[in-house]
Amino acid sequence: MGGMKTFVVRLFVPVEPAETDTTLRGLVEEIGADRSANFADGHELLAFLATAGSGHRGAPPERSLS
């Protein structure tokens, strides 16, 4: 059985509907690995988690500007 990784995910959901379709954005941090990334949608969040799950230790995914 493999080890576990821990993440903190902060979701920022607008109170008022925005003019854009972006309703899911936030920050994800991998605890103990000094890796974090902003995400502007679910695809970016899943991409970050996928690189962590694969044991990838290269550069983290690019941070989005949102």
GROMACS .gro file of C-alpha atoms in nm:
model
   66
    1MET     CA    1   0.000   0.000   0.000
    2GLY     CA    2   0.140   0.340  -0.098
    3GLY     CA    3   0.171   0.648   0.116
    4MET     CA    4  -0.074   0.931   0.133
    5LYS     CA    5  -0.045   1.289   0.015
    6THR     CA    6  -0.232   1.575   0.176
    7PHE     CA    7  -0.371   1.879  -0.001
    8VAL     CA    8  -0.540   2.197   0.109
    9VAL     CA    9  -0.788   2.330  -0.146
   10ARG     CA   10  -0.926   2.681  -0.105
   11LEU     CA   11  -1.226   2.750  -0.323
   12PHE     CA   12  -1.328   3.103  -0.410
   13VAL     CA   13  -1.689   3.113  -0.521
   14PRO     CA   14  -1.834   3.455  -0.612
   15VAL     CA   15  -2.140   3.563  -0.415
   16GLU     CA   16  -2.279   3.751  -0.715
   17PRO     CA   17  -2.291   3.587  -1.057
   18ALA     CA   18  -1.999   3.705  -1.266
   19GLU     CA   19  -2.005   3.802  -1.630
   20THR     CA   20  -1.777   3.507  -1.708
   21ASP     CA   21  -1.858   3.138  -1.683
   22THR     CA   22  -1.586   3.085  -1.424
   23THR     CA   23  -1.756   2.983  -1.101
   24LEU     CA   24  -1.483   2.757  -0.960
   25ARG     CA   25  -1.143   2.901  -0.882
   26GLY     CA   26  -0.902   2.885  -0.596
   27LEU     CA   27  -0.568   2.768  -0.463
   28VAL     CA   28  -0.441   2.414  -0.408
   29GLU     CA   29  -0.138   2.333  -0.190
   30GLU     CA   30   0.042   2.003  -0.149
   31ILE     CA   31   0.139   1.976   0.217
   32GLY     CA   32   0.503   1.890   0.281
   33ALA     CA   33   0.605   1.932  -0.082
   34ASP     CA   34   0.620   2.313  -0.109
   35ARG     CA   35   0.399   2.304  -0.419
   36SER     CA   36   0.095   2.516  -0.483
   37ALA     CA   37  -0.101   2.650  -0.777
   38ASN     CA   38  -0.389   2.879  -0.847
   39PHE     CA   39  -0.662   2.726  -1.059
   40ALA     CA   40  -0.936   2.887  -1.265
   41ASP     CA   41  -1.144   2.575  -1.330
   42GLY     CA   42  -1.176   2.209  -1.242
   43HIS     CA   43  -0.944   2.101  -1.523
   44GLU     CA   44  -0.654   2.301  -1.378
   45LEU     CA   45  -0.720   2.164  -1.029
   46LEU     CA   46  -0.726   1.807  -1.160
   47ALA     CA   47  -0.408   1.865  -1.362
   48PHE     CA   48  -0.225   1.972  -1.045
   49LEU     CA   49  -0.354   1.671  -0.850
   50ALA     CA   50  -0.262   1.436  -1.136
   51THR     CA   51   0.101   1.553  -1.137
   52ALA     CA   52   0.119   1.503  -0.761
   53GLY     CA   53  -0.030   1.155  -0.788
   54SER     CA   54   0.218   1.048  -1.054
   55GLY     CA   55   0.515   1.132  -0.835
   56HIS     CA   56   0.614   1.409  -1.076
   57ARG     CA   57   0.873   1.627  -0.906
   58GLY     CA   58   0.945   1.867  -1.189
   59ALA     CA   59   0.810   2.219  -1.209
   60PRO     CA   60   0.455   2.253  -1.082
   61PRO     CA   61   0.183   2.349  -1.328
   62GLU     CA   62   0.184   2.714  -1.425
   63ARG     CA   63  -0.016   2.939  -1.201
   64SER     CA   64  -0.317   3.097  -1.360
   65LEU     CA   65  -0.366   3.471  -1.334
   66SER     CA   66  -0.719   3.459  -1.196
   0.00000   0.00000   0.00000
